[in-house]
Amino acid sequence: MSTLLLLFLSFWAVQDEEAPVIKQLRSGVVLEIPKKWTETKPKSKLRLVQFSVSDPKKEAADAELVIFYFGRSGGGSTDANIDRWISQFDGATRETTKITNFETAGKLKATLVDLTGTFVAENRPGSGERQNEEGTRMIAAILETPIGNHYLKLVGPAHTVTRWKEAFILLVKKSKIREEE
């Protein structure tokens, strides 16, 4: 009997370790963030929130999840953002980019964009200085909400981002707007 209890407690502890953290953004969107992702101070005022996403095996550098929200009508159209993200990868085109549309559990329209290659985005918008990071992957999502679009970008070494791809997609699929009380 005690062996069975120990097995149950061990299983429960592992399940609890993997349980996501519920994160309600100040915009009202609710996300389920993996516990192993560490919230960090946003690097700019344009970022609503950001997280450091580590490679659990430490075979590659950390990736970063950044979430942007510009209000009810800010941030541009879905197509404009997809085109901008594609332009951040050397040689990428719409034809070579995986783009997926779906509805989240919270009935939000979501567009997912998946890019891999040499990341050549500007260091800061308008700076003219560009990164040149080979082997980068970005999985980004646009959540269309009644309170304005939210832009989620998981960017970093391809190995790290690939490791967390399914967790990111699940985060997007489970996203919803805070329920009124």
C-alpha positions as protocol buffer text, in pm:
chain_id: "A"
residue {
  index: 1
  type: MET
  ca { x: 0 y: 0 z: 0 }
}
residue {
  index: 2
  type: SER
  ca { x: 278 y: 246 z: 89 }
}
residue {
  index: 3
  type: THR
  ca { x: 454 y: 172 z: -244 }
}
residue {
  index: 4
  type: LEU
  ca { x: 135 y: 261 z: -429 }
}
residue {
  index: 5
  type: LEU
  ca { x: 107 y: 585 z: -231 }
}
residue {
  index: 6
  type: LEU
  ca { x: 470 y: 675 z: -311 }
}
residue {
  index: 7
  type: LEU
  ca { x: 411 y: 609 z: -681 }
}
residue {
  index: 8
  type: PHE
  ca { x: 100 y: 829 z: -676 }
}
residue {
  index: 9
  type: LEU
  ca { x: 281 y: 1112 z: -495 }
}
residue {
  index: 10
  type: SER
  ca { x: 575 y: 1091 z: -734 }
}
residue {
  index: 11
  type: PHE
  ca { x: 343 y: 1102 z: -1034 }
}
residue {
  index: 12
  type: TRP
  ca { x: 152 y: 1396 z: -884 }
}
residue {
  index: 13
  type: ALA
  ca { x: 476 y: 1587 z: -814 }
}
residue {
  index: 14
  type: VAL
  ca { x: 593 y: 1542 z: -1175 }
}
residue {
  index: 15
  type: GLN
  ca { x: 254 y: 1648 z: -1310 }
}
residue {
  index: 16
  type: ASP
  ca { x: 253 y: 1956 z: -1086 }
}
residue {
  index: 17
  type: GLU
  ca { x: 606 y: 2048 z: -1203 }
}
residue {
  index: 18
  type: GLU
  ca { x: 483 y: 2044 z: -1563 }
}
residue {
  index: 19
  type: ALA
  ca { x: 159 y: 2234 z: -1491 }
}
residue {
  index: 20
  type: PRO
  ca { x: 158 y: 2577 z: -1657 }
}
residue {
  index: 21
  type: VAL
  ca { x: 141 y: 2909 z: -1477 }
}
residue {
  index: 22
  type: ILE
  ca { x: -171 y: 3111 z: -1555 }
}
residue {
  index: 23
  type: LYS
  ca { x: -62 y: 3459 z: -1664 }
}
residue {
  index: 24
  type: GLN
  ca { x: -322 y: 3731 z: -1704 }
}
residue {
  index: 25
  type: LEU
  ca { x: -182 y: 4017 z: -1910 }
}
residue {
  index: 26
  type: ARG
  ca { x: -284 y: 4370 z: -1820 }
}
residue {
  index: 27
  type: SER
  ca { x: -466 y: 4379 z: -2156 }
}
residue {
  index: 28
  type: GLY
  ca { x: -703 y: 4106 z: -2033 }
}
residue {
  index: 29
  type: VAL
  ca { x: -563 y: 3813 z: -2231 }
}
residue {
  index: 30
  type: VAL
  ca { x: -503 y: 3498 z: -2025 }
}
residue {
  index: 31
  type: LEU
  ca { x: -218 y: 3263 z: -2119 }
}
residue {
  index: 32
  type: GLU
  ca { x: -88 y: 2935 z: -1978 }
}
residue {
  index: 33
  type: ILE
  ca { x: 291 y: 2976 z: -1958 }
}
residue {
  index: 34
  type: PRO
  ca { x: 519 y: 2674 z: -1901 }
}
residue {
  index: 35
  type: LYS
  ca { x: 667 y: 2686 z: -1550 }
}
residue {
  index: 36
  type: LYS
  ca { x: 1019 y: 2655 z: -1687 }
}
residue {
  index: 37
  type: TRP
  ca { x: 991 y: 2984 z: -1876 }
}
residue {
  index: 38
  type: THR
  ca { x: 1119 y: 3276 z: -1667 }
}
residue {
  index: 39
  type: GLU
  ca { x: 951 y: 3614 z: -1682 }
}
residue {
  index: 40
  type: THR
  ca { x: 1208 y: 3889 z: -1730 }
}
residue {
  index: 41
  type: LYS
  ca { x: 1198 y: 4267 z: -1739 }
}
residue {
  index: 42
  type: PRO
  ca { x: 1090 y: 4387 z: -2086 }
}
residue {
  index: 43
  type: LYS
  ca { x: 1379 y: 4535 z: -2285 }
}
residue {
  index: 44
  type: SER
  ca { x: 1156 y: 4812 z: -2422 }
}
residue {
  index: 45
  type: LYS
  ca { x: 832 y: 4989 z: -2340 }
}
residue {
  index: 46
  type: LEU
  ca { x: 677 y: 4840 z: -2655 }
}
residue {
  index: 47
  type: ARG
  ca { x: 687 y: 4494 z: -2496 }
}
residue {
  index: 48
  type: LEU
  ca { x: 391 y: 4398 z: -2282 }
}
residue {
  index: 49
  type: VAL
  ca { x: 579 y: 4109 z: -2123 }
}
residue {
  index: 50
  type: GLN
  ca { x: 874 y: 3883 z: -2202 }
}
residue {
  index: 51
  type: PHE
  ca { x: 1015 y: 3549 z: -2092 }
}
residue {
  index: 52
  type: SER
  ca { x: 1350 y: 3374 z: -2111 }
}
residue {
  index: 53
  type: VAL
  ca { x: 1308 y: 3025 z: -2256 }
}
residue {
  index: 54
  type: SER
  ca { x: 1598 y: 2792 z: -2177 }
}
residue {
  index: 55
  type: ASP
  ca { x: 1714 y: 2480 z: -2354 }
}
residue {
  index: 56
  type: PRO
  ca { x: 1666 y: 2218 z: -2080 }
}
residue {
  index: 57
  type: LYS
  ca { x: 1970 y: 2022 z: -2200 }
}
residue {
  index: 58
  type: LYS
  ca { x: 2184 y: 2338 z: -2221 }
}
residue {
  index: 59
  type: GLU
  ca { x: 2290 y: 2245 z: -2575 }
}
residue {
  index: 60
  type: ALA
  ca { x: 2198 y: 2590 z: -2708 }
}
residue {
  index: 61
  type: ALA
  ca { x: 2148 y: 2945 z: -2585 }
}
residue {
  index: 62
  type: ASP
  ca { x: 1819 y: 3071 z: -2447 }
}
residue {
  index: 63
  type: ALA
  ca { x: 1534 y: 3184 z: -2667 }
}
residue {
  index: 64
  type: GLU
  ca { x: 1300 y: 3469 z: -2582 }
}
residue {
  index: 65
  type: LEU
  ca { x: 921 y: 3495 z: -2583 }
}
residue {
  index: 66
  type: VAL
  ca { x: 808 y: 3852 z: -2633 }
}
residue {
  index: 67
  type: ILE
  ca { x: 446 y: 3966 z: -2630 }
}
residue {
  index: 68
  type: PHE
  ca { x: 343 y: 4298 z: -2783 }
}
residue {
  index: 69
  type: TYR
  ca { x: 8 y: 4476 z: -2750 }
}
residue {
  index: 70
  type: PHE
  ca { x: -53 y: 4822 z: -2894 }
}
residue {
  index: 71
  type: GLY
  ca { x: -415 y: 4882 z: -2797 }
}
residue {
  index: 72
  type: ARG
  ca { x: -740 y: 4836 z: -2982 }
}
residue {
  index: 73
  type: SER
  ca { x: -622 y: 4953 z: -3324 }
}
residue {
  index: 74
  type: GLY
  ca { x: -242 y: 4949 z: -3304 }
}
residue {
  index: 75
  type: GLY
  ca { x: 23 y: 4719 z: -3442 }
}
residue {
  index: 76
  type: GLY
  ca { x: -84 y: 4690 z: -3804 }
}
residue {
  index: 77
  type: SER
  ca { x: -269 y: 4424 z: -3996 }
}
residue {
  index: 78
  type: THR
  ca { x: -203 y: 4052 z: -3976 }
}
residue {
  index: 79
  type: ASP
  ca { x: -61 y: 4052 z: -4331 }
}
residue {
  index: 80
  type: ALA
  ca { x: 167 y: 4350 z: -4261 }
}
residue {
  index: 81
  type: ASN
  ca { x: 312 y: 4177 z: -3954 }
}
residue {
  index: 82
  type: ILE
  ca { x: 361 y: 3848 z: -4138 }
}
residue {
  index: 83
  type: ASP
  ca { x: 546 y: 4035 z: -4416 }
}
residue {
  index: 84
  type: ARG
  ca { x: 764 y: 4217 z: -4160 }
}
residue {
  index: 85
  type: TRP
  ca { x: 851 y: 3893 z: -3981 }
}
residue {
  index: 86
  type: ILE
  ca { x: 939 y: 3727 z: -4310 }
}
residue {
  index: 87
  type: SER
  ca { x: 1166 y: 4022 z: -4396 }
}
residue {
  index: 88
  type: GLN
  ca { x: 1357 y: 3956 z: -4071 }
}
residue {
  index: 89
  type: PHE
  ca { x: 1494 y: 3631 z: -4219 }
}
residue {
  index: 90
  type: ASP
  ca { x: 1745 y: 3641 z: -4502 }
}
residue {
  index: 91
  type: GLY
  ca { x: 1592 y: 3497 z: -4821 }
}
residue {
  index: 92
  type: ALA
  ca { x: 1257 y: 3402 z: -4666 }
}
residue {
  index: 93
  type: THR
  ca { x: 938 y: 3449 z: -4869 }
}
residue {
  index: 94
  type: ARG
  ca { x: 568 y: 3381 z: -4814 }
}
residue {
  index: 95
  type: GLU
  ca { x: 607 y: 3074 z: -5031 }
}
residue {
  index: 96
  type: THR
  ca { x: 880 y: 2931 z: -4805 }
}
residue {
  index: 97
  type: THR
  ca { x: 712 y: 3027 z: -4477 }
}
residue {
  index: 98
  type: LYS
  ca { x: 476 y: 2800 z: -4285 }
}
residue {
  index: 99
  type: ILE
  ca { x: 161 y: 2999 z: -4200 }
}
residue {
  index: 100
  type: THR
  ca { x: -127 y: 2835 z: -4010 }
}
residue {
  index: 101
  type: ASN
  ca { x: -466 y: 2977 z: -3907 }
}
residue {
  index: 102
  type: PHE
  ca { x: -689 y: 2836 z: -3631 }
}
residue {
  index: 103
  type: GLU
  ca { x: -930 y: 2931 z: -3353 }
}
residue {
  index: 104
  type: THR
  ca { x: -816 y: 2921 z: -2990 }
}
residue {
  index: 105
  type: ALA
  ca { x: -1003 y: 2759 z: -2701 }
}
residue {
  index: 106
  type: GLY
  ca { x: -1114 y: 3112 z: -2611 }
}
residue {
  index: 107
  type: LYS
  ca { x: -1267 y: 3159 z: -2960 }
}
residue {
  index: 108
  type: LEU
  ca { x: -992 y: 3397 z: -3077 }
}
residue {
  index: 109
  type: LYS
  ca { x: -861 y: 3391 z: -3433 }
}
residue {
  index: 110
  type: ALA
  ca { x: -491 y: 3302 z: -3436 }
}
residue {
  index: 111
  type: THR
  ca { x: -230 y: 3307 z: -3712 }
}
residue {
  index: 112
  type: LEU
  ca { x: 92 y: 3115 z: -3656 }
}
residue {
  index: 113
  type: VAL
  ca { x: 411 y: 3188 z: -3853 }
}
residue {
  index: 114
  type: ASP
  ca { x: 717 y: 2958 z: -3847 }
}
residue {
  index: 115
  type: LEU
  ca { x: 1054 y: 3074 z: -3988 }
}
residue {
  index: 116
  type: THR
  ca { x: 1406 y: 2932 z: -3968 }
}
residue {
  index: 117
  type: GLY
  ca { x: 1731 y: 3071 z: -4108 }
}
residue {
  index: 118
  type: THR
  ca { x: 1955 y: 3374 z: -4071 }
}
residue {
  index: 119
  type: PHE
  ca { x: 1787 y: 3636 z: -3854 }
}
residue {
  index: 120
  type: VAL
  ca { x: 1859 y: 3985 z: -3991 }
}
residue {
  index: 121
  type: ALA
  ca { x: 1612 y: 4202 z: -3797 }
}
residue {
  index: 122
  type: GLU
  ca { x: 1714 y: 4549 z: -3686 }
}
residue {
  index: 123
  type: ASN
  ca { x: 1861 y: 4565 z: -3336 }
}
residue {
  index: 124
  type: ARG
  ca { x: 1615 y: 4845 z: -3256 }
}
residue {
  index: 125
  type: PRO
  ca { x: 1340 y: 4964 z: -3493 }
}
residue {
  index: 126
  type: GLY
  ca { x: 1478 y: 5246 z: -3707 }
}
residue {
  index: 127
  type: SER
  ca { x: 1841 y: 5196 z: -3597 }
}
residue {
  index: 128
  type: GLY
  ca { x: 1963 y: 5059 z: -3930 }
}
residue {
  index: 129
  type: GLU
  ca { x: 2189 y: 4820 z: -3736 }
}
residue {
  index: 130
  type: ARG
  ca { x: 2103 y: 4459 z: -3817 }
}
residue {
  index: 131
  type: GLN
  ca { x: 2156 y: 4128 z: -3647 }
}
residue {
  index: 132
  type: ASN
  ca { x: 2311 y: 3844 z: -3842 }
}
residue {
  index: 133
  type: GLU
  ca { x: 2225 y: 3531 z: -3645 }
}
residue {
  index: 134
  type: GLU
  ca { x: 2245 y: 3206 z: -3842 }
}
residue {
  index: 135
  type: GLY
  ca { x: 2047 y: 2906 z: -3718 }
}
residue {
  index: 136
  type: THR
  ca { x: 1764 y: 3112 z: -3572 }
}
residue {
  index: 137
  type: ARG
  ca { x: 1402 y: 3005 z: -3553 }
}
residue {
  index: 138
  type: MET
  ca { x: 1099 y: 3221 z: -3486 }
}
residue {
  index: 139
  type: ILE
  ca { x: 754 y: 3090 z: -3417 }
}
residue {
  index: 140
  type: ALA
  ca { x: 521 y: 3386 z: -3392 }
}
residue {
  index: 141
  type: ALA
  ca { x: 149 y: 3424 z: -3345 }
}
residue {
  index: 142
  type: ILE
  ca { x: -105 y: 3698 z: -3393 }
}
residue {
  index: 143
  type: LEU
  ca { x: -405 y: 3672 z: -3163 }
}
residue {
  index: 144
  type: GLU
  ca { x: -697 y: 3875 z: -3293 }
}
residue {
  index: 145
  type: THR
  ca { x: -899 y: 3983 z: -2990 }
}
residue {
  index: 146
  type: PRO
  ca { x: -1190 y: 4226 z: -2940 }
}
residue {
  index: 147
  type: ILE
  ca { x: -951 y: 4449 z: -2746 }
}
residue {
  index: 148
  type: GLY
  ca { x: -684 y: 4456 z: -3017 }
}
residue {
  index: 149
  type: ASN
  ca { x: -427 y: 4221 z: -3165 }
}
residue {
  index: 150
  type: HIS
  ca { x: -158 y: 4060 z: -2953 }
}
residue {
  index: 151
  type: TYR
  ca { x: 173 y: 3962 z: -3113 }
}
residue {
  index: 152
  type: LEU
  ca { x: 369 y: 3673 z: -2960 }
}
residue {
  index: 153
  type: LYS
  ca { x: 720 y: 3591 z: -3083 }
}
residue {
  index: 154
  type: LEU
  ca { x: 935 y: 3301 z: -2966 }
}
residue {
  index: 155
  type: VAL
  ca { x: 1280 y: 3371 z: -3115 }
}
residue {
  index: 156
  type: GLY
  ca { x: 1620 y: 3215 z: -3058 }
}
residue {
  index: 157
  type: PRO
  ca { x: 1851 y: 2932 z: -3154 }
}
residue {
  index: 158
  type: ALA
  ca { x: 1662 y: 2682 z: -3371 }
}
residue {
  index: 159
  type: HIS
  ca { x: 1743 y: 2400 z: -3128 }
}
residue {
  index: 160
  type: THR
  ca { x: 1589 y: 2580 z: -2829 }
}
residue {
  index: 161
  type: VAL
  ca { x: 1282 y: 2706 z: -3015 }
}
residue {
  index: 162
  type: THR
  ca { x: 1222 y: 2361 z: -3168 }
}
residue {
  index: 163
  type: ARG
  ca { x: 1235 y: 2207 z: -2819 }
}
residue {
  index: 164
  type: TRP
  ca { x: 955 y: 2441 z: -2704 }
}
residue {
  index: 165
  type: LYS
  ca { x: 750 y: 2456 z: -3027 }
}
residue {
  index: 166
  type: GLU
  ca { x: 462 y: 2239 z: -2904 }
}
residue {
  index: 167
  type: ALA
  ca { x: 445 y: 2428 z: -2571 }
}
residue {
  index: 168
  type: PHE
  ca { x: 424 y: 2759 z: -2759 }
}
residue {
  index: 169
  type: ILE
  ca { x: 150 y: 2631 z: -2990 }
}
residue {
  index: 170
  type: LEU
  ca { x: -42 y: 2498 z: -2690 }
}
residue {
  index: 171
  type: LEU
  ca { x: -3 y: 2837 z: -2517 }
}
residue {
  index: 172
  type: VAL
  ca { x: -159 y: 3004 z: -2824 }
}
residue {
  index: 173
  type: LYS
  ca { x: -433 y: 2743 z: -2862 }
}
residue {
  index: 174
  type: LYS
  ca { x: -539 y: 2781 z: -2498 }
}
residue {
  index: 175
  type: SER
  ca { x: -534 y: 3162 z: -2496 }
}
residue {
  index: 176
  type: LYS
  ca { x: -851 y: 3349 z: -2407 }
}
residue {
  index: 177
  type: ILE
  ca { x: -987 y: 3679 z: -2283 }
}
residue {
  index: 178
  type: ARG
  ca { x: -1039 y: 3719 z: -1909 }
}
residue {
  index: 179
  type: GLU
  ca { x: -1394 y: 3631 z: -1814 }
}
residue {
  index: 180
  type: GLU
  ca { x: -1593 y: 3913 z: -1657 }
}
residue {
  index: 181
  type: GLU
  ca { x: -1694 y: 3850 z: -1299 }
}
